[in-house]
């Protein structure tokens, strides 16, 4: 459901008519307050574009040396090979050797296989941004290589939809990372439903892409053909039980698993005004620094091995942001907290995104000095407008109850 406030291009333009610069500078945190389950029935609406492109421009004005981090890291190819070989090796072990170790297989599928599966998902993330090899073609084949133990064709579809997530972050109907309307209404703020929703989160993630009903691309068709051939080879090598191990690994790994907690960590709103969150815990060592999510969205051309350098070079842009240190805590908070639910996202209309991106520019250093004195008053005025909008929405909810 699109936000009821500021839906049309005319309303968006009227809201921003007196603005020339994007007054969220320099951190580009929003003026919105997060959606509160029970009080609000929809995600929170923002009247600006996604923040990261402008944050990048702002940061590069102060730290142009970050561009030297752009490139790719071929170590990811070797990690892909090792992960695929280890996972297929375990499938052979349980499919042909330890054929009566049933519960052990499930336990290993969750702890080890699930970790390998989520790591492959992160490898998909790297190849999507061409961060594994020199050419786009080589990166696509890194993705296909990683797809071997996943059993279903994920790599090329992930690439397509993840790039749309970067382009249209938070844009309703365009960002495939946003929960669907029926997910928000069905799960609501019920801890038991949230628990089971996390268990099937990987399935829901696929469903959001399918809900857009887009025709498959050429590379997605190649991915299907490649996967069918690989599945037949795995069946011949590992048998049906080996394939069952791989299927359990994928389902459990992308469910209630620490390696999948980044799906909640990244964009569910834990604080007013901040729509992207990083994780700075020990899980980054195994899961390829996927926790450095603010840094990645600001600079998607930097490979995983160099993401910590961004924070080191520009600490003034990152140290004040809220962040996580435990993925297990993220999952626990999401299930148990009455302040978190599938609706805990910020969304924007396509008109708001396009208008703010085109018309509200990033100020340079001299302009920042001139604008600083008026920013506080502007922010106060915008927050009052947000609170008024919230009160109207909550009153509407009560009237319709």
CSV table of C-alpha atoms in Angstrom, one decimal:
chain,number,residue,atom,x,y,z
A,1,UNK,CA,0.0,0.0,0.0
A,2,UNK,CA,1.6,3.3,-1.0
A,3,UNK,CA,1.7,6.1,1.6
A,4,UNK,CA,-1.5,8.2,1.7
A,5,UNK,CA,0.4,11.4,2.3
A,6,UNK,CA,2.2,13.3,-0.6
A,7,UNK,CA,1.4,10.7,-3.2
A,8,UNK,CA,1.3,12.9,-6.3
A,9,UNK,CA,4.1,14.7,-8.1
A,10,UNK,CA,2.2,18.0,-7.5
A,11,UNK,CA,2.1,17.4,-3.7
A,12,UNK,CA,5.7,16.5,-3.6
A,13,UNK,CA,6.7,19.6,-5.5
A,14,UNK,CA,4.6,21.8,-3.2
A,15,UNK,CA,6.3,20.3,-0.2
A,16,UNK,CA,9.8,21.1,-1.5
A,17,UNK,CA,8.9,24.4,-3.3
A,18,UNK,CA,11.2,26.5,-1.1
A,19,UNK,CA,14.1,24.1,-1.1
A,20,UNK,CA,17.2,24.3,-3.4
A,21,UNK,CA,19.5,22.0,-1.4
A,22,UNK,CA,19.0,18.7,0.3
A,23,UNK,CA,18.8,19.9,3.9
A,24,UNK,CA,19.6,16.4,5.3
A,25,UNK,CA,23.3,17.2,4.8
A,26,UNK,CA,25.9,16.1,5.8
A,27,UNK,CA,24.8,12.7,7.2
A,28,UNK,CA,21.5,12.6,5.1
A,29,UNK,CA,19.5,11.2,8.0
A,30,UNK,CA,15.8,11.8,7.4
A,31,UNK,CA,13.3,13.9,9.3
A,32,UNK,CA,10.8,11.0,9.7
A,33,UNK,CA,10.0,9.1,12.8
A,34,UNK,CA,9.9,5.3,12.6
A,35,UNK,CA,6.6,3.4,12.3
A,36,UNK,CA,5.4,2.1,15.6
A,37,UNK,CA,3.4,-1.2,15.4
A,38,UNK,CA,0.1,-0.8,17.2
A,39,UNK,CA,0.0,2.9,16.7
A,40,UNK,CA,0.8,2.9,13.0
A,41,UNK,CA,-0.5,0.5,10.4
A,42,UNK,CA,1.9,1.2,7.6
A,43,UNK,CA,5.7,1.8,7.1
A,44,UNK,CA,6.8,5.4,7.6
A,45,UNK,CA,6.8,7.6,4.6
A,46,UNK,CA,9.8,9.8,3.6
A,47,UNK,CA,9.5,12.7,1.2
A,48,UNK,CA,13.1,12.6,0.0
A,49,UNK,CA,15.1,10.3,-2.2
A,50,UNK,CA,17.2,7.5,-0.8
A,51,UNK,CA,20.2,9.0,1.0
A,52,UNK,CA,23.3,7.1,-0.2
A,53,UNK,CA,24.0,8.6,-3.5
A,54,UNK,CA,24.1,12.1,-2.0
A,55,UNK,CA,26.1,10.8,1.1
A,56,UNK,CA,28.7,9.5,-1.4
A,57,UNK,CA,28.9,12.8,-3.1
A,58,UNK,CA,29.3,14.6,0.2
A,59,UNK,CA,31.9,12.2,1.5
A,60,UNK,CA,34.0,12.3,-1.7
A,61,UNK,CA,34.2,16.1,-1.4
A,62,UNK,CA,36.0,15.6,1.9
A,63,UNK,CA,37.7,12.3,1.1
A,64,UNK,CA,38.3,11.8,-2.7
A,65,UNK,CA,40.9,9.2,-1.8
A,66,UNK,CA,38.1,6.7,-1.2
A,67,UNK,CA,37.8,6.3,-5.0
A,68,UNK,CA,41.2,4.5,-4.9
A,69,UNK,CA,39.4,1.7,-3.1
A,70,UNK,CA,37.2,1.0,-6.1
A,71,UNK,CA,37.9,-2.3,-8.0
A,72,UNK,CA,37.6,-6.0,-7.4
A,73,UNK,CA,39.2,-8.7,-5.4
A,74,UNK,CA,39.8,-12.1,-7.0
A,75,UNK,CA,40.2,-13.7,-3.6
A,76,UNK,CA,36.4,-14.0,-3.7
A,77,UNK,CA,36.7,-16.5,-6.6
A,78,UNK,CA,38.9,-18.8,-4.4
A,79,UNK,CA,36.5,-18.5,-1.5
A,80,UNK,CA,33.7,-19.4,-3.9
A,81,UNK,CA,35.5,-22.5,-5.1
A,82,UNK,CA,36.3,-23.6,-1.5
A,83,UNK,CA,32.8,-23.1,-0.3
A,84,UNK,CA,31.2,-24.9,-3.2
A,85,UNK,CA,33.6,-27.9,-2.8
A,86,UNK,CA,33.1,-28.1,0.9
A,87,UNK,CA,29.3,-28.0,0.6
A,88,UNK,CA,29.2,-30.6,-2.2
A,89,UNK,CA,31.6,-32.7,-0.1
A,90,UNK,CA,29.3,-32.7,2.8
A,91,UNK,CA,26.4,-33.6,0.5
A,92,UNK,CA,28.4,-36.6,-0.7
A,93,UNK,CA,29.3,-37.5,2.9
A,94,UNK,CA,25.6,-37.6,4.1
A,95,UNK,CA,24.3,-38.9,0.8
A,96,UNK,CA,26.6,-41.8,0.3
A,97,UNK,CA,28.5,-42.5,3.5
A,98,UNK,CA,26.7,-41.5,6.7
A,99,UNK,CA,23.3,-42.5,5.3
A,100,UNK,CA,21.7,-43.3,8.7
A,101,UNK,CA,23.0,-40.1,10.5
A,102,UNK,CA,19.6,-38.3,10.2
A,103,UNK,CA,19.6,-35.8,13.0
A,104,UNK,CA,23.3,-35.2,12.7
A,105,UNK,CA,22.7,-34.3,9.1
A,106,UNK,CA,20.1,-31.8,10.1
A,107,UNK,CA,22.3,-30.3,12.7
A,108,UNK,CA,25.3,-30.0,10.3
A,109,UNK,CA,22.9,-28.6,7.6
A,110,UNK,CA,21.9,-25.8,10.0
A,111,UNK,CA,25.3,-25.0,11.6
A,112,UNK,CA,27.8,-25.6,8.7
A,113,UNK,CA,25.6,-26.0,5.6
A,114,UNK,CA,23.5,-23.0,6.5
A,115,UNK,CA,26.6,-20.9,7.1
A,116,UNK,CA,28.0,-22.0,3.7
A,117,UNK,CA,24.7,-21.2,2.0
A,118,UNK,CA,24.5,-17.7,3.4
A,119,UNK,CA,28.1,-17.1,2.5
A,120,UNK,CA,27.2,-18.0,-1.1
A,121,UNK,CA,24.4,-15.5,-0.9
A,122,UNK,CA,27.0,-12.9,0.0
A,123,UNK,CA,29.2,-14.0,-2.9
A,124,UNK,CA,26.1,-13.4,-5.1
A,125,UNK,CA,26.1,-9.9,-3.6
A,126,UNK,CA,29.8,-9.4,-4.6
A,127,UNK,CA,29.4,-10.6,-8.1
A,128,UNK,CA,26.3,-8.5,-8.6
A,129,UNK,CA,28.4,-5.4,-8.2
A,130,UNK,CA,31.2,-6.8,-10.4
A,131,UNK,CA,33.6,-7.0,-7.4
A,132,UNK,CA,35.0,-10.5,-7.9
A,133,UNK,CA,36.7,-10.3,-11.3
A,134,UNK,CA,37.6,-7.8,-14.1
A,135,UNK,CA,34.7,-8.2,-16.4
A,136,UNK,CA,30.9,-8.5,-16.0
A,137,UNK,CA,31.0,-11.8,-17.8
A,138,UNK,CA,33.6,-13.2,-15.4
A,139,UNK,CA,31.5,-12.0,-12.5
A,140,UNK,CA,28.4,-13.6,-13.8
A,141,UNK,CA,30.2,-17.0,-14.0
A,142,UNK,CA,31.4,-16.6,-10.4
A,143,UNK,CA,27.7,-16.3,-9.6
A,144,UNK,CA,26.9,-19.4,-11.5
A,145,UNK,CA,29.7,-21.3,-9.8
A,146,UNK,CA,28.4,-20.3,-6.4
A,147,UNK,CA,24.9,-21.4,-7.5
A,148,UNK,CA,25.9,-25.1,-7.8
A,149,UNK,CA,25.0,-26.2,-4.2
A,150,UNK,CA,22.0,-24.0,-4.0
A,151,UNK,CA,19.8,-26.3,-6.1
A,152,UNK,CA,17.6,-23.5,-7.5
A,153,UNK,CA,18.6,-20.7,-9.9
A,154,UNK,CA,19.2,-17.8,-7.6
A,155,UNK,CA,22.4,-16.0,-8.8
A,156,UNK,CA,21.2,-14.0,-11.8
A,157,UNK,CA,17.8,-13.2,-10.4
A,158,UNK,CA,19.5,-11.9,-7.2
A,159,UNK,CA,21.7,-9.7,-9.4
A,160,UNK,CA,18.8,-8.2,-11.2
A,161,UNK,CA,16.7,-7.4,-8.2
A,162,UNK,CA,19.5,-6.4,-5.9
A,163,UNK,CA,20.6,-3.7,-8.4
A,164,UNK,CA,17.0,-2.4,-8.4
A,165,UNK,CA,17.2,-2.3,-4.6
A,166,UNK,CA,20.2,0.0,-4.8
A,167,UNK,CA,18.5,2.2,-7.4
A,168,UNK,CA,15.1,2.4,-5.7
A,169,UNK,CA,15.9,1.9,-2.1
A,170,UNK,CA,12.6,2.3,-0.2
A,171,UNK,CA,10.6,3.2,-3.3
A,172,UNK,CA,7.2,1.5,-2.9
A,173,UNK,CA,6.5,-1.0,-5.7
A,174,UNK,CA,10.1,-0.8,-7.0
A,175,UNK,CA,12.4,-2.0,-4.1
A,176,UNK,CA,12.1,-5.8,-4.0
A,177,UNK,CA,13.6,-5.7,-0.4
A,178,UNK,CA,10.4,-4.2,1.0
A,179,UNK,CA,7.9,-6.5,2.7
A,180,UNK,CA,4.7,-6.9,0.7
A,181,UNK,CA,1.5,-5.4,2.0
A,182,UNK,CA,0.0,-8.8,2.9
A,183,UNK,CA,3.1,-9.7,4.9
A,184,UNK,CA,2.7,-6.6,7.0
A,185,UNK,CA,-0.9,-7.2,7.7
A,186,UNK,CA,-0.6,-11.0,8.3
A,187,UNK,CA,2.4,-10.9,10.6
A,188,UNK,CA,1.4,-7.7,12.3
A,189,UNK,CA,3.3,-7.5,15.7
A,190,UNK,CA,2.7,-11.1,16.9
A,191,UNK,CA,5.9,-12.5,18.3
A,192,UNK,CA,5.0,-16.1,17.2
A,193,UNK,CA,4.2,-15.0,13.7
A,194,UNK,CA,7.4,-12.9,13.5
A,195,UNK,CA,9.4,-16.0,14.6
A,196,UNK,CA,8.0,-18.2,11.9
A,197,UNK,CA,8.2,-15.4,9.4
A,198,UNK,CA,12.0,-15.2,10.0
A,199,UNK,CA,12.1,-19.0,9.6
A,200,UNK,CA,10.7,-18.7,6.0
A,201,UNK,CA,12.3,-15.3,5.3
A,202,UNK,CA,14.4,-16.7,2.4
A,203,UNK,CA,11.2,-18.0,0.7
A,204,UNK,CA,9.5,-14.6,1.2
A,205,UNK,CA,12.6,-12.8,-0.2
A,206,UNK,CA,12.1,-14.9,-3.4
A,207,UNK,CA,8.4,-14.2,-3.4
A,208,UNK,CA,8.9,-10.4,-3.5
A,209,UNK,CA,10.8,-10.7,-6.7
A,210,UNK,CA,8.2,-13.0,-8.3
A,211,UNK,CA,5.5,-10.6,-7.2
A,212,UNK,CA,6.9,-8.0,-9.6
A,213,UNK,CA,6.0,-10.4,-12.4
A,214,UNK,CA,8.9,-9.4,-14.7
A,215,UNK,CA,9.9,-11.5,-17.7
A,216,UNK,CA,13.0,-13.5,-17.1
A,217,UNK,CA,16.2,-12.1,-18.6
A,218,UNK,CA,18.6,-14.0,-20.9
A,219,UNK,CA,21.0,-14.6,-18.0
A,220,UNK,CA,18.2,-15.8,-15.8
A,221,UNK,CA,17.4,-18.4,-18.4
A,222,UNK,CA,21.0,-19.4,-18.6
A,223,UNK,CA,21.0,-19.7,-14.8
A,224,UNK,CA,18.0,-22.1,-15.1
A,225,UNK,CA,19.7,-24.3,-17.7
A,226,UNK,CA,23.0,-24.3,-15.7
A,227,UNK,CA,21.2,-25.2,-12.5
A,228,UNK,CA,19.4,-28.2,-14.1
A,229,UNK,CA,22.6,-29.6,-15.4
A,230,UNK,CA,24.3,-29.1,-12.0
A,231,UNK,CA,21.4,-30.6,-10.1
A,232,UNK,CA,21.6,-33.7,-12.3
A,233,UNK,CA,25.3,-34.0,-11.7
A,234,UNK,CA,24.8,-33.6,-7.9
A,235,UNK,CA,22.1,-36.3,-7.9
A,236,UNK,CA,24.4,-38.7,-9.7
A,237,UNK,CA,27.2,-38.0,-7.3
A,238,UNK,CA,25.5,-37.5,-4.0
A,239,UNK,CA,22.1,-39.2,-4.4
A,240,UNK,CA,18.7,-37.9,-3.3
A,241,UNK,CA,19.8,-37.8,0.4
A,242,UNK,CA,22.7,-35.6,-0.5
A,243,UNK,CA,20.4,-33.2,-2.3
A,244,UNK,CA,18.1,-33.2,0.7
A,245,UNK,CA,21.1,-32.1,2.8
A,246,UNK,CA,21.7,-29.2,0.4
A,247,UNK,CA,18.0,-28.2,0.4
A,248,UNK,CA,17.9,-28.2,4.2
A,249,UNK,CA,21.0,-26.1,4.3
A,250,UNK,CA,19.5,-23.4,2.1
A,251,UNK,CA,16.2,-23.3,3.9
A,252,UNK,CA,17.7,-23.2,7.3
A,253,UNK,CA,20.5,-20.9,6.4
A,254,UNK,CA,18.2,-18.2,4.9
A,255,UNK,CA,15.8,-18.5,7.9
A,256,UNK,CA,16.4,-18.1,11.6
A,257,UNK,CA,20.2,-18.2,11.2
A,258,UNK,CA,22.9,-15.6,12.4
A,259,UNK,CA,24.2,-15.5,8.8
A,260,UNK,CA,20.8,-14.3,7.5
A,261,UNK,CA,20.2,-11.8,10.3
A,262,UNK,CA,21.7,-9.1,8.1
A,263,UNK,CA,18.4,-9.0,6.1
A,264,UNK,CA,16.8,-7.5,9.2
A,265,UNK,CA,19.9,-5.6,10.4
A,266,UNK,CA,20.3,-3.6,7.1
A,267,UNK,CA,17.1,-1.6,6.6
A,268,UNK,CA,14.6,-2.3,9.4
A,269,UNK,CA,14.3,1.0,11.4
A,270,UNK,CA,15.7,0.8,14.9
A,271,UNK,CA,16.1,4.6,15.2
A,272,UNK,CA,14.2,7.7,13.9
A,273,UNK,CA,15.6,9.1,10.6
A,274,UNK,CA,18.1,6.3,9.9
A,275,UNK,CA,17.1,3.7,7.3
A,276,UNK,CA,20.4,1.8,6.8
A,277,UNK,CA,22.4,0.1,9.6
A,278,UNK,CA,25.8,-1.5,9.7
A,279,UNK,CA,26.9,-4.4,11.8
A,280,UNK,CA,30.5,-4.3,13.3
A,281,UNK,CA,30.7,-7.8,14.9
A,282,UNK,CA,32.9,-10.9,14.5
A,283,UNK,CA,30.5,-12.4,11.9
A,284,UNK,CA,32.1,-10.1,9.3
A,285,UNK,CA,35.2,-12.3,9.3
A,286,UNK,CA,33.3,-15.3,7.9
A,287,UNK,CA,30.5,-13.5,6.0
A,288,UNK,CA,32.8,-11.2,4.0
A,289,UNK,CA,32.1,-7.9,5.7
A,290,UNK,CA,28.4,-8.0,4.7
A,291,UNK,CA,27.7,-6.1,7.9
A,292,UNK,CA,29.4,-2.9,6.6
A,293,UNK,CA,26.1,-2.0,5.0
A,294,UNK,CA,26.1,1.8,5.2
A,295,UNK,CA,29.6,1.8,3.7
A,296,UNK,CA,28.5,-0.6,1.0
A,297,UNK,CA,25.4,1.5,0.0
A,298,UNK,CA,27.5,4.6,0.0
A,299,UNK,CA,30.3,3.0,-2.1
A,300,UNK,CA,29.0,-0.1,-3.9
A,301,UNK,CA,32.1,-0.2,-6.1
A,302,UNK,CA,34.3,-1.1,-3.2
A,303,UNK,CA,34.9,-4.9,-2.6
A,304,UNK,CA,34.3,-6.5,0.7
A,305,UNK,CA,37.9,-6.6,1.7
A,306,UNK,CA,38.2,-2.8,1.7
A,307,UNK,CA,34.9,-1.7,3.2
A,308,UNK,CA,36.4,-1.2,6.7
A,309,UNK,CA,38.8,1.3,5.1
A,310,UNK,CA,35.9,3.6,4.2
A,311,UNK,CA,34.9,3.9,7.9
A,312,UNK,CA,38.6,4.4,8.9
A,313,UNK,CA,39.1,7.2,6.3
A,314,UNK,CA,35.8,9.0,7.0
A,315,UNK,CA,34.9,8.3,10.6
A,316,UNK,CA,33.0,11.6,10.9
A,317,UNK,CA,30.3,10.2,8.6
A,318,UNK,CA,29.9,6.8,10.3
A,319,UNK,CA,30.8,7.0,14.0
A,320,UNK,CA,27.6,8.8,14.9
A,321,UNK,CA,25.3,6.3,13.1
A,322,UNK,CA,23.5,3.6,15.1
A,323,UNK,CA,24.9,0.2,14.4
A,324,UNK,CA,24.6,-3.4,15.6
A,325,UNK,CA,27.3,-5.7,17.2
A,326,UNK,CA,25.3,-9.0,17.4
A,327,UNK,CA,23.2,-10.6,14.8
A,328,UNK,CA,21.7,-12.9,17.4
A,329,UNK,CA,20.6,-9.9,19.3
A,330,UNK,CA,19.0,-8.4,16.1
A,331,UNK,CA,16.9,-11.6,15.6
A,332,UNK,CA,15.9,-11.6,19.3
A,333,UNK,CA,15.0,-7.9,19.3
A,334,UNK,CA,12.9,-8.3,16.2
A,335,UNK,CA,10.9,-11.2,17.6
A,336,UNK,CA,10.4,-9.9,21.1
A,337,UNK,CA,10.2,-6.1,20.8
A,338,UNK,CA,6.8,-4.6,20.4
A,339,UNK,CA,8.5,-1.7,18.5
A,340,UNK,CA,9.7,-3.9,15.6
A,341,UNK,CA,7.6,-5.7,13.0
A,342,UNK,CA,7.6,-6.1,9.2
A,343,UNK,CA,6.1,-2.6,8.9
A,344,UNK,CA,9.3,-1.2,10.5
A,345,UNK,CA,10.6,0.3,7.3
A,346,UNK,CA,10.7,3.7,5.6
A,347,UNK,CA,9.2,4.0,2.2
A,348,UNK,CA,8.9,6.7,-0.5
A,349,UNK,CA,6.9,7.2,-3.6
A,350,UNK,CA,8.6,7.2,-7.0
A,351,UNK,CA,7.6,10.8,-7.5
A,352,UNK,CA,9.2,11.9,-4.2
A,353,UNK,CA,12.3,9.9,-5.0
A,354,UNK,CA,12.7,11.4,-8.4
A,355,UNK,CA,11.9,15.0,-7.5
A,356,UNK,CA,14.3,15.1,-4.5
A,357,UNK,CA,17.0,13.4,-6.5
A,358,UNK,CA,16.7,15.8,-9.4
A,359,UNK,CA,15.9,19.1,-7.7
A,360,UNK,CA,17.6,19.0,-4.2
A,361,UNK,CA,21.3,19.1,-4.7
A,362,UNK,CA,24.2,18.4,-2.4
A,363,UNK,CA,25.7,21.7,-1.1
A,364,UNK,CA,29.4,22.3,-1.3
A,365,UNK,CA,31.6,23.4,1.7
A,366,UNK,CA,30.9,27.1,1.3
A,367,UNK,CA,27.2,26.5,0.9
A,368,UNK,CA,27.2,24.2,4.0
A,369,UNK,CA,28.6,27.0,6.1
A,370,UNK,CA,25.9,29.4,4.9
A,371,UNK,CA,23.1,26.8,5.4
A,372,UNK,CA,24.1,25.6,8.8
A,373,UNK,CA,22.5,28.5,10.6
A,374,UNK,CA,19.1,27.8,9.0
A,375,UNK,CA,19.2,24.0,9.1
A,376,UNK,CA,18.1,23.7,12.7
A,377,UNK,CA,15.0,25.8,12.1
A,378,UNK,CA,14.3,23.9,8.9
A,379,UNK,CA,14.6,20.5,10.6
A,380,UNK,CA,12.3,21.7,13.4
A,381,UNK,CA,9.7,22.7,10.8
A,382,UNK,CA,10.0,19.5,8.9
A,383,UNK,CA,9.7,17.3,12.0
A,384,UNK,CA,6.5,19.2,13.0
A,385,UNK,CA,5.1,18.4,9.5
A,386,UNK,CA,6.0,14.8,10.0
A,387,UNK,CA,4.3,14.7,13.4
A,388,UNK,CA,1.2,16.2,12.0
A,389,UNK,CA,1.1,13.6,9.2
A,390,UNK,CA,1.6,10.9,11.8
A,391,UNK,CA,-1.3,12.2,14.0
A,392,UNK,CA,-3.6,12.3,10.9
A,393,UNK,CA,-2.7,8.7,10.0
A,394,UNK,CA,-3.2,7.5,13.6
A,395,UNK,CA,-6.5,9.3,13.9
A,396,UNK,CA,-7.6,7.7,10.6
A,397,UNK,CA,-6.7,4.3,11.9
A,398,UNK,CA,-8.8,4.9,15.1
A,399,UNK,CA,-11.7,6.1,13.0
A,400,UNK,CA,-11.6,3.0,10.8
A,401,UNK,CA,-11.2,0.6,13.7
